[in-house]
Amino acid sequence: MGENAPQGPLDRRGKGEAGLLSELKLAVPWGHIAVKVWGSQKNPPVLCLHGWLDNANSFDRLIPLLPQGFHYVAMDFGGHGLSSHHHPGFPYYHQSFVSDVRRVATAFKWTRFSILGHSFGGTVGSMFACTFPEMVDKLILLDTIPFALDSNETENILTYKRRNIEHMLKVEASQKSPRVSSPEELLQGLLSKNIHLSRECGELLLQRGTTKVDTGLVLNRDPRLSLAENVFDFTSKEMFLQFIRSLQANVLFIKATQGYFGVRRENDNKKQPLLFMLDALRVILKERFQYVEIPGNHYVHMNEPHLVAGFISSFLQSQPRTSSRL
C-alpha cells in the first residue's frame, strides 16, 4: 500500500469510478471505518462528511468536479454505509461521530485539514472544528446548520435523553433479522422519505447502503440510527455562541434555496434559528465567513453538483484568512 498509507487499514481496492483511488477500512476498537479516497496523500486533505442515514457515495458526483490538487477522503460514519455497527448495548451519540472524525484524522496522520460536510455531516464537522480548532483550516457547510439549535433546549433535553434510551432498548429487544427487499422496493422507500433525492442519486446511495443476499437486498445501516434525536445534540443560543467563538477555520456556508432550514422537517419553514446563526457567524468570524445561496434542494450536491462545485473550488483554492483571535 506504500509509505503514505494510513495506519490500520484492513484492505484496499483498485481504481474505480471517476478517479477514485482506493477504498480503505480503518481499524477501530469495534471494527472499522470505511473510507473512499481520491487524489494523492501528498496533497492538502479534505474530509467529506455525509448526511444522516446517507453514506460516502454522497460525494461521488461532486468530487470529480473539484480541484485535483487535493486529497479527498469521504468516510462512512459508524453504523452507516460500509462502516461497522457499534456493538450491541453501545449506543450512538453525536459525540461518537465527532470521535469518528478524529480517528480518521489520526489514521491518516493529519495535523490540519479541511472539512466538507452535508446536512448532518456539517453539524458533526462544525462540532469537530470547534472542539479541535487548531486542526481545521477550512469548513464547508452544504445545506446544513453548524449546530442543531433549540431555543427550548433546557426544557427539552431530558425528553431527548429519555427518547434516545427508550428507542435503543426497543430496537435491541426486537432482535429482528434484517428485512430483505427488492431493489425497487428499497429505492421507492428511500425516495418517499427523501423527496429532495433524485432516482439516480437514490440508486447511488443504495449501492453502498445495501448488501445483496439470495432473495434481494438488505440495508447496511444500523436500525438504532433511525431516530434523529439519537445522533444530534441540540444546543442553546448561548452554547452556540460559545462554540463558534473557538473556531479558527474559514467557513463557507452554502444554502440551497429549496433546502432544509432545520434538522426536524416539520420546522423547515421556521427560519429564525438559521437567521440567528448566520448573523452570529458574520459578527464573530467577520471576513472568515462566506455565505451563498444557490438554486436547488437539500441534495443539490448530488442532483446538480455543478451548482456548488465552483463555490467550493474557489474557497478551497483561496488563501486562508488569518484568524482575528488574539
mmCIF file of C-alpha atoms in Angstrom:
data_model
loop_
_atom_site.group_PDB
_atom_site.id
_atom_site.type_symbol
_atom_site.label_atom_id
_atom_site.label_comp_id
_atom_site.label_asym_id
_atom_site.label_seq_id
_atom_site.Cartn_x
_atom_site.Cartn_y
_atom_site.Cartn_z
ATOM 1 C CA MET A 1 0.000 0.000 0.000
ATOM 2 C CA GLY A 2 3.011 2.284 0.001
ATOM 3 C CA GLU A 3 4.682 4.533 2.528
ATOM 4 C CA ASN A 4 1.833 7.019 2.664
ATOM 5 C CA ALA A 5 -0.934 4.567 3.582
ATOM 6 C CA PRO A 6 -2.806 5.353 6.807
ATOM 7 C CA GLN A 7 -2.292 3.279 9.894
ATOM 8 C CA GLY A 8 -4.659 0.409 10.495
ATOM 9 C CA PRO A 9 -6.267 -0.228 7.057
ATOM 10 C CA LEU A 10 -7.746 -3.699 6.578
ATOM 11 C CA ASP A 11 -7.964 -3.754 2.801
ATOM 12 C CA ARG A 12 -7.706 -1.750 -0.372
ATOM 13 C CA ARG A 13 -9.483 -1.968 -3.709
ATOM 14 C CA GLY A 14 -8.240 -0.775 -7.049
ATOM 15 C CA LYS A 15 -9.053 2.333 -9.001
ATOM 16 C CA GLY A 16 -12.767 2.808 -9.530
ATOM 17 C CA GLU A 17 -15.267 5.380 -10.686
ATOM 18 C CA ALA A 18 -14.410 8.974 -11.604
ATOM 19 C CA GLY A 19 -10.803 8.944 -10.420
ATOM 20 C CA LEU A 20 -11.435 7.069 -7.179
ATOM 21 C CA LEU A 21 -8.010 5.971 -5.979
ATOM 22 C CA SER A 22 -8.869 3.450 -3.299
ATOM 23 C CA GLU A 23 -11.285 2.155 -0.693
ATOM 24 C CA LEU A 24 -9.907 1.619 2.795
ATOM 25 C CA LYS A 25 -11.144 0.188 6.063
ATOM 26 C CA LEU A 26 -9.547 1.928 9.029
ATOM 27 C CA ALA A 27 -9.347 -0.224 12.140
ATOM 28 C CA VAL A 28 -11.246 0.964 15.240
ATOM 29 C CA PRO A 29 -11.916 -0.930 18.507
ATOM 30 C CA TRP A 30 -15.390 -2.092 17.379
ATOM 31 C CA GLY A 31 -14.452 -2.933 13.782
ATOM 32 C CA HIS A 32 -13.621 -0.457 11.032
ATOM 33 C CA ILE A 33 -14.495 2.894 9.491
ATOM 34 C CA ALA A 34 -14.818 2.661 5.701
ATOM 35 C CA VAL A 35 -13.487 5.493 3.538
ATOM 36 C CA LYS A 36 -13.150 6.348 -0.153
ATOM 37 C CA VAL A 37 -10.023 8.174 -1.303
ATOM 38 C CA TRP A 38 -9.366 10.447 -4.283
ATOM 39 C CA GLY A 39 -6.038 12.083 -5.087
ATOM 40 C CA SER A 40 -2.516 11.865 -3.726
ATOM 41 C CA GLN A 41 -1.937 11.837 0.014
ATOM 42 C CA LYS A 42 0.808 14.390 -0.619
ATOM 43 C CA ASN A 43 -1.898 16.978 -1.375
ATOM 44 C CA PRO A 44 -3.822 19.030 1.221
ATOM 45 C CA PRO A 45 -6.534 16.799 2.734
ATOM 46 C CA VAL A 46 -10.289 17.410 2.597
ATOM 47 C CA LEU A 47 -12.526 15.165 4.707
ATOM 48 C CA CYS A 48 -16.051 14.755 3.312
ATOM 49 C CA LEU A 49 -18.860 14.015 5.776
ATOM 50 C CA HIS A 50 -22.232 12.712 4.582
ATOM 51 C CA GLY A 51 -25.740 13.323 5.877
ATOM 52 C CA TRP A 52 -27.803 11.359 8.384
ATOM 53 C CA LEU A 53 -28.540 7.816 7.110
ATOM 54 C CA ASP A 54 -26.576 8.526 3.885
ATOM 55 C CA ASN A 55 -23.057 7.294 3.096
ATOM 56 C CA ALA A 56 -19.793 8.218 1.381
ATOM 57 C CA ASN A 57 -21.320 7.808 -2.093
ATOM 58 C CA SER A 58 -22.931 11.212 -1.443
ATOM 59 C CA PHE A 59 -19.804 12.817 -2.879
ATOM 60 C CA ASP A 60 -19.209 10.602 -5.946
ATOM 61 C CA ARG A 61 -20.658 13.157 -8.354
ATOM 62 C CA LEU A 62 -19.177 16.251 -6.687
ATOM 63 C CA ILE A 63 -15.543 15.349 -6.014
ATOM 64 C CA PRO A 64 -14.609 14.802 -9.706
ATOM 65 C CA LEU A 65 -15.659 18.443 -10.319
ATOM 66 C CA LEU A 66 -13.391 19.828 -7.574
ATOM 67 C CA PRO A 67 -9.700 20.825 -7.936
ATOM 68 C CA GLN A 68 -7.413 17.832 -8.415
ATOM 69 C CA GLY A 69 -4.657 19.235 -6.212
ATOM 70 C CA PHE A 70 -6.317 17.976 -3.032
ATOM 71 C CA HIS A 71 -6.581 14.664 -1.201
ATOM 72 C CA TYR A 72 -10.309 13.916 -0.758
ATOM 73 C CA VAL A 73 -11.459 11.342 1.759
ATOM 74 C CA ALA A 74 -15.162 10.520 2.074
ATOM 75 C CA MET A 75 -15.945 8.449 5.153
ATOM 76 C CA ASP A 76 -18.908 6.378 6.277
ATOM 77 C CA PHE A 77 -19.881 7.327 9.810
ATOM 78 C CA GLY A 78 -20.183 4.451 12.264
ATOM 79 C CA GLY A 79 -23.297 2.368 11.557
ATOM 80 C CA HIS A 80 -23.629 3.857 8.042
ATOM 81 C CA GLY A 81 -22.588 2.577 4.637
ATOM 82 C CA LEU A 82 -19.770 0.032 4.882
ATOM 83 C CA SER A 83 -18.578 1.055 8.366
ATOM 84 C CA SER A 84 -19.031 -1.296 11.314
ATOM 85 C CA HIS A 85 -22.030 -1.008 13.605
ATOM 86 C CA HIS A 86 -21.434 -0.256 17.246
ATOM 87 C CA HIS A 87 -21.528 -3.326 19.456
ATOM 88 C CA PRO A 88 -24.937 -4.253 20.956
ATOM 89 C CA GLY A 89 -25.579 -2.171 24.036
ATOM 90 C CA PHE A 90 -23.127 0.538 22.934
ATOM 91 C CA PRO A 91 -25.306 3.460 21.785
ATOM 92 C CA TYR A 92 -24.677 6.172 19.210
ATOM 93 C CA TYR A 93 -24.316 9.757 20.315
ATOM 94 C CA HIS A 94 -23.411 12.930 18.439
ATOM 95 C CA GLN A 95 -20.020 12.814 20.145
ATOM 96 C CA SER A 96 -19.486 9.329 18.694
ATOM 97 C CA PHE A 97 -19.459 10.748 15.182
ATOM 98 C CA VAL A 98 -17.204 13.642 16.181
ATOM 99 C CA SER A 99 -14.830 10.986 17.528
ATOM 100 C CA ASP A 100 -15.047 9.137 14.186
ATOM 101 C CA VAL A 101 -13.621 12.245 12.505
ATOM 102 C CA ARG A 102 -10.743 12.364 14.977
ATOM 103 C CA ARG A 103 -9.995 8.678 14.400
ATOM 104 C CA VAL A 104 -9.833 9.146 10.626
ATOM 105 C CA ALA A 105 -7.534 12.158 11.008
ATOM 106 C CA THR A 106 -5.266 10.136 13.284
ATOM 107 C CA ALA A 107 -5.186 7.204 10.856
ATOM 108 C CA PHE A 108 -4.027 9.472 8.037
ATOM 109 C CA LYS A 109 -1.651 11.364 10.352
ATOM 110 C CA TRP A 110 -3.287 14.688 9.547
ATOM 111 C CA THR A 111 -2.468 17.637 11.772
ATOM 112 C CA ARG A 112 -4.514 20.124 9.742
ATOM 113 C CA PHE A 113 -7.201 19.573 7.112
ATOM 114 C CA SER A 114 -10.406 20.927 5.608
ATOM 115 C CA ILE A 115 -13.922 19.591 6.186
ATOM 116 C CA LEU A 116 -16.749 19.416 3.652
ATOM 117 C CA GLY A 117 -19.988 18.420 5.370
ATOM 118 C CA HIS A 118 -23.516 17.934 4.060
ATOM 119 C CA SER A 119 -26.505 18.162 6.411
ATOM 120 C CA PHE A 120 -25.709 16.019 9.491
ATOM 121 C CA GLY A 121 -22.099 15.856 8.303
ATOM 122 C CA GLY A 122 -21.893 19.637 8.508
ATOM 123 C CA THR A 123 -23.177 19.583 12.073
ATOM 124 C CA VAL A 124 -20.602 16.945 13.049
ATOM 125 C CA GLY A 125 -17.865 18.812 11.181
ATOM 126 C CA SER A 126 -18.749 22.054 12.945
ATOM 127 C CA MET A 127 -18.529 20.438 16.366
ATOM 128 C CA PHE A 128 -15.177 18.907 15.445
ATOM 129 C CA ALA A 129 -13.865 22.257 14.174
ATOM 130 C CA CYS A 130 -14.875 23.919 17.451
ATOM 131 C CA THR A 131 -13.520 21.101 19.622
ATOM 132 C CA PHE A 132 -10.220 20.814 17.719
ATOM 133 C CA PRO A 133 -9.931 24.311 16.224
ATOM 134 C CA GLU A 134 -6.206 24.042 15.518
ATOM 135 C CA MET A 135 -6.825 21.063 13.190
ATOM 136 C CA VAL A 136 -9.345 22.590 10.753
ATOM 137 C CA ASP A 137 -8.313 25.315 8.314
ATOM 138 C CA LYS A 138 -11.477 25.435 6.176
ATOM 139 C CA LEU A 139 -15.036 24.356 6.954
ATOM 140 C CA ILE A 140 -17.548 23.992 4.114
ATOM 141 C CA LEU A 141 -21.181 23.595 5.133
ATOM 142 C CA LEU A 142 -23.529 22.203 2.463
ATOM 143 C CA ASP A 143 -27.204 22.911 3.146
ATOM 144 C CA THR A 144 -26.795 22.293 6.823
ATOM 145 C CA ILE A 145 -26.694 24.118 10.124
ATOM 146 C CA PRO A 146 -23.488 24.321 12.161
ATOM 147 C CA PHE A 147 -25.383 23.151 15.237
ATOM 148 C CA ALA A 148 -28.907 21.913 15.889
ATOM 149 C CA LEU A 149 -30.232 24.986 17.609
ATOM 150 C CA ASP A 150 -33.133 24.578 20.019
ATOM 151 C CA SER A 151 -34.292 27.682 21.860
ATOM 152 C CA ASN A 152 -36.063 25.395 24.338
ATOM 153 C CA GLU A 153 -33.044 23.133 24.735
ATOM 154 C CA THR A 154 -33.008 23.302 28.528
ATOM 155 C CA GLU A 155 -36.676 22.286 28.654
ATOM 156 C CA ASN A 156 -36.395 19.503 26.074
ATOM 157 C CA ILE A 157 -33.046 17.920 26.859
ATOM 158 C CA LEU A 158 -34.440 15.326 29.257
ATOM 159 C CA THR A 159 -37.065 14.364 26.693
ATOM 160 C CA TYR A 160 -34.335 13.780 24.096
ATOM 161 C CA LYS A 161 -32.236 11.738 26.505
ATOM 162 C CA ARG A 162 -35.192 9.576 27.522
ATOM 163 C CA ARG A 163 -36.258 9.008 23.907
ATOM 164 C CA ASN A 164 -32.710 8.004 22.989
ATOM 165 C CA ILE A 165 -32.576 5.282 25.639
ATOM 166 C CA GLU A 166 -36.106 4.010 25.022
ATOM 167 C CA HIS A 167 -35.551 3.808 21.265
ATOM 168 C CA MET A 168 -32.268 1.917 21.677
ATOM 169 C CA LEU A 169 -33.840 -0.593 24.061
ATOM 170 C CA LYS A 170 -36.827 -1.091 21.754
ATOM 171 C CA VAL A 171 -34.628 -1.804 18.728
ATOM 172 C CA GLU A 172 -32.385 -4.168 20.686
ATOM 173 C CA ALA A 173 -35.380 -6.033 22.124
ATOM 174 C CA SER A 174 -36.869 -6.662 18.683
ATOM 175 C CA GLN A 175 -33.798 -8.622 17.502
ATOM 176 C CA LYS A 176 -35.290 -8.916 14.041
ATOM 177 C CA SER A 177 -33.273 -10.193 11.121
ATOM 178 C CA PRO A 178 -32.631 -7.515 8.505
ATOM 179 C CA ARG A 179 -35.594 -7.197 6.170
ATOM 180 C CA VAL A 180 -34.952 -8.452 2.642
ATOM 181 C CA SER A 181 -36.399 -6.230 -0.079
ATOM 182 C CA SER A 182 -36.214 -5.915 -3.835
ATOM 183 C CA PRO A 183 -34.009 -3.131 -5.246
ATOM 184 C CA GLU A 184 -37.073 -1.217 -6.470
ATOM 185 C CA GLU A 185 -38.864 -1.546 -3.117
ATOM 186 C CA LEU A 186 -35.844 -0.151 -1.267
ATOM 187 C CA LEU A 187 -35.416 2.643 -3.783
ATOM 188 C CA GLN A 188 -39.065 3.693 -3.547
ATOM 189 C CA GLY A 189 -38.859 3.612 0.246
ATOM 190 C CA LEU A 190 -35.771 5.822 0.193
ATOM 191 C CA LEU A 191 -37.266 8.306 -2.264
ATOM 192 C CA SER A 192 -40.526 8.540 -0.331
ATOM 193 C CA LYS A 193 -38.598 9.589 2.785
ATOM 194 C CA ASN A 194 -36.225 11.881 0.870
ATOM 195 C CA ILE A 195 -38.341 13.888 -1.537
ATOM 196 C CA HIS A 196 -35.308 16.018 -2.471
ATOM 197 C CA LEU A 197 -33.392 12.996 -3.791
ATOM 198 C CA SER A 198 -33.470 12.075 -7.485
ATOM 199 C CA ARG A 199 -33.920 8.465 -8.560
ATOM 200 C CA GLU A 200 -30.375 8.289 -9.941
ATOM 201 C CA CYS A 201 -28.861 9.622 -6.722
ATOM 202 C CA GLY A 202 -31.038 7.333 -4.632
ATOM 203 C CA GLU A 203 -29.634 4.378 -6.558
ATOM 204 C CA LEU A 204 -26.118 5.701 -5.908
ATOM 205 C CA LEU A 205 -26.678 5.807 -2.144
ATOM 206 C CA LEU A 206 -28.184 2.314 -2.146
ATOM 207 C CA GLN A 207 -25.149 0.919 -3.981
ATOM 208 C CA ARG A 208 -23.134 1.489 -0.826
ATOM 209 C CA GLY A 209 -26.021 1.344 1.621
ATOM 210 C CA THR A 210 -27.184 -2.207 0.907
ATOM 211 C CA THR A 211 -25.856 -5.759 0.768
ATOM 212 C CA LYS A 212 -27.017 -8.351 -1.736
ATOM 213 C CA VAL A 213 -28.421 -11.625 -0.387
ATOM 214 C CA ASP A 214 -30.000 -14.593 -2.173
ATOM 215 C CA THR A 215 -33.507 -13.161 -2.280
ATOM 216 C CA GLY A 216 -32.826 -9.444 -2.597
ATOM 217 C CA LEU A 217 -31.114 -6.629 -0.706
ATOM 218 C CA VAL A 218 -30.793 -5.665 2.962
ATOM 219 C CA LEU A 219 -29.950 -2.230 4.321
ATOM 220 C CA ASN A 220 -26.468 -1.889 5.826
ATOM 221 C CA ARG A 221 -27.194 0.872 8.309
ATOM 222 C CA ASP A 222 -27.774 0.228 11.969
ATOM 223 C CA PRO A 223 -31.519 0.478 12.805
ATOM 224 C CA ARG A 224 -30.648 2.247 16.058
ATOM 225 C CA LEU A 225 -29.790 5.315 13.943
ATOM 226 C CA SER A 226 -33.349 5.790 12.713
ATOM 227 C CA LEU A 227 -34.272 8.417 15.346
ATOM 228 C CA ALA A 228 -32.768 11.853 14.706
ATOM 229 C CA GLU A 229 -32.511 12.690 18.400
ATOM 230 C CA ASN A 230 -30.135 9.737 18.811
ATOM 231 C CA VAL A 231 -27.448 11.356 16.691
ATOM 232 C CA PHE A 232 -27.925 15.128 17.091
ATOM 233 C CA ASP A 233 -27.004 17.262 20.072
ATOM 234 C CA PHE A 234 -29.380 20.201 20.412
ATOM 235 C CA THR A 235 -27.780 23.361 21.734
ATOM 236 C CA SER A 236 -28.992 26.657 23.136
ATOM 237 C CA LYS A 237 -28.177 30.057 21.638
ATOM 238 C CA GLU A 238 -25.697 30.690 24.437
ATOM 239 C CA MET A 239 -23.884 27.410 23.780
ATOM 240 C CA PHE A 240 -23.821 28.108 20.043
ATOM 241 C CA LEU A 241 -22.158 31.481 20.562
ATOM 242 C CA GLN A 242 -19.593 29.953 22.890
ATOM 243 C CA PHE A 243 -18.799 27.172 20.424
ATOM 244 C CA ILE A 244 -18.229 29.329 17.355
ATOM 245 C CA ARG A 245 -16.008 31.753 19.258
ATOM 246 C CA SER A 246 -13.463 28.922 19.352
ATOM 247 C CA LEU A 247 -13.451 28.452 15.559
ATOM 248 C CA GLN A 248 -10.173 29.187 13.805
ATOM 249 C CA ALA A 249 -11.311 27.934 10.400
ATOM 250 C CA ASN A 250 -12.527 29.941 7.452
ATOM 251 C CA VAL A 251 -16.166 28.985 6.877
ATOM 252 C CA LEU A 252 -18.148 28.708 3.633
ATOM 253 C CA PHE A 253 -21.875 28.242 4.205
ATOM 254 C CA ILE A 254 -23.795 27.112 1.077
ATOM 255 C CA LYS A 255 -27.576 27.181 1.421
ATOM 256 C CA ALA A 256 -29.916 25.625 -1.135
ATOM 257 C CA THR A 257 -32.931 27.843 -1.718
ATOM 258 C CA GLN A 258 -35.282 24.848 -1.598
ATOM 259 C CA GLY A 259 -33.276 23.039 1.080
ATOM 260 C CA TYR A 260 -33.878 22.409 4.759
ATOM 261 C CA PHE A 261 -33.725 25.115 7.393
ATOM 262 C CA GLY A 262 -33.547 22.728 10.315
ATOM 263 C CA VAL A 263 -32.939 19.164 11.404
ATOM 264 C CA ARG A 264 -36.563 18.278 12.063
ATOM 265 C CA ARG A 265 -38.550 18.629 8.860
ATOM 266 C CA GLU A 266 -41.719 19.969 10.492
ATOM 267 C CA ASN A 267 -39.643 23.058 11.349
ATOM 268 C CA ASP A 268 -38.386 23.710 7.829
ATOM 269 C CA ASN A 269 -40.319 26.982 7.488
ATOM 270 C CA LYS A 270 -39.083 28.416 10.771
ATOM 271 C CA LYS A 271 -36.112 30.478 9.655
ATOM 272 C CA GLN A 272 -35.352 32.178 12.950
ATOM 273 C CA PRO A 273 -32.659 29.700 14.114
ATOM 274 C CA LEU A 274 -30.912 29.881 10.736
ATOM 275 C CA LEU A 275 -31.007 33.680 10.671
ATOM 276 C CA PHE A 276 -29.692 33.855 14.229
ATOM 277 C CA MET A 277 -26.769 31.575 13.353
ATOM 278 C CA LEU A 278 -25.945 33.480 10.171
ATOM 279 C CA ASP A 279 -25.906 36.803 11.989
ATOM 280 C CA ALA A 280 -23.694 35.383 14.747
ATOM 281 C CA LEU A 281 -21.260 33.821 12.271
ATOM 282 C CA ARG A 282 -20.957 37.124 10.378
ATOM 283 C CA VAL A 283 -20.358 39.125 13.553
ATOM 284 C CA ILE A 284 -17.909 36.730 15.214
ATOM 285 C CA LEU A 285 -15.974 35.358 12.233
ATOM 286 C CA LYS A 286 -16.082 38.592 10.198
ATOM 287 C CA GLU A 287 -14.030 38.197 6.995
ATOM 288 C CA ARG A 288 -13.502 34.488 7.697
ATOM 289 C CA PHE A 289 -17.177 33.767 6.928
ATOM 290 C CA GLN A 290 -18.778 33.486 3.492
ATOM 291 C CA TYR A 291 -22.436 32.751 2.781
ATOM 292 C CA VAL A 292 -24.006 31.925 -0.583
ATOM 293 C CA GLU A 293 -27.429 30.762 -1.666
ATOM 294 C CA ILE A 294 -27.840 28.599 -4.742
ATOM 295 C CA PRO A 295 -30.878 27.198 -6.566
ATOM 296 C CA GLY A 296 -31.653 23.604 -5.711
ATOM 297 C CA ASN A 297 -32.835 21.371 -2.911
ATOM 298 C CA HIS A 298 -31.248 19.598 0.037
ATOM 299 C CA TYR A 299 -29.376 17.133 -2.198
ATOM 300 C CA VAL A 300 -28.187 19.703 -4.720
ATOM 301 C CA HIS A 301 -24.594 18.453 -4.283
ATOM 302 C CA MET A 302 -25.737 15.113 -5.730
ATOM 303 C CA ASN A 303 -28.559 16.132 -8.070
ATOM 304 C CA GLU A 304 -26.766 19.127 -9.624
ATOM 305 C CA PRO A 305 -23.186 19.099 -8.321
ATOM 306 C CA HIS A 306 -22.014 21.681 -10.851
ATOM 307 C CA LEU A 307 -24.064 24.316 -8.997
ATOM 308 C CA VAL A 308 -21.930 24.006 -5.873
ATOM 309 C CA ALA A 309 -18.596 22.873 -7.330
ATOM 310 C CA GLY A 310 -17.474 26.357 -8.396
ATOM 311 C CA PHE A 311 -18.018 27.916 -4.979
ATOM 312 C CA ILE A 312 -16.281 25.048 -3.213
ATOM 313 C CA SER A 313 -13.366 25.052 -5.650
ATOM 314 C CA SER A 314 -12.744 28.788 -5.246
ATOM 315 C CA PHE A 315 -12.930 28.504 -1.465
ATOM 316 C CA LEU A 316 -10.520 25.558 -1.284
ATOM 317 C CA GLN A 317 -8.019 27.307 -3.549
ATOM 318 C CA SER A 318 -8.222 30.663 -1.773
ATOM 319 C CA GLN A 319 -5.548 31.739 0.660
ATOM 320 C CA PRO A 320 -6.712 31.244 4.244
ATOM 321 C CA ARG A 321 -7.543 34.439 6.063
ATOM 322 C CA THR A 322 -5.740 34.957 9.340
ATOM 323 C CA SER A 323 -7.814 34.330 12.417
ATOM 324 C CA SER A 324 -8.857 37.502 14.176
ATOM 325 C CA ARG A 325 -8.394 35.822 17.549
ATOM 326 C CA LEU A 326 -5.552 37.189 19.680
#
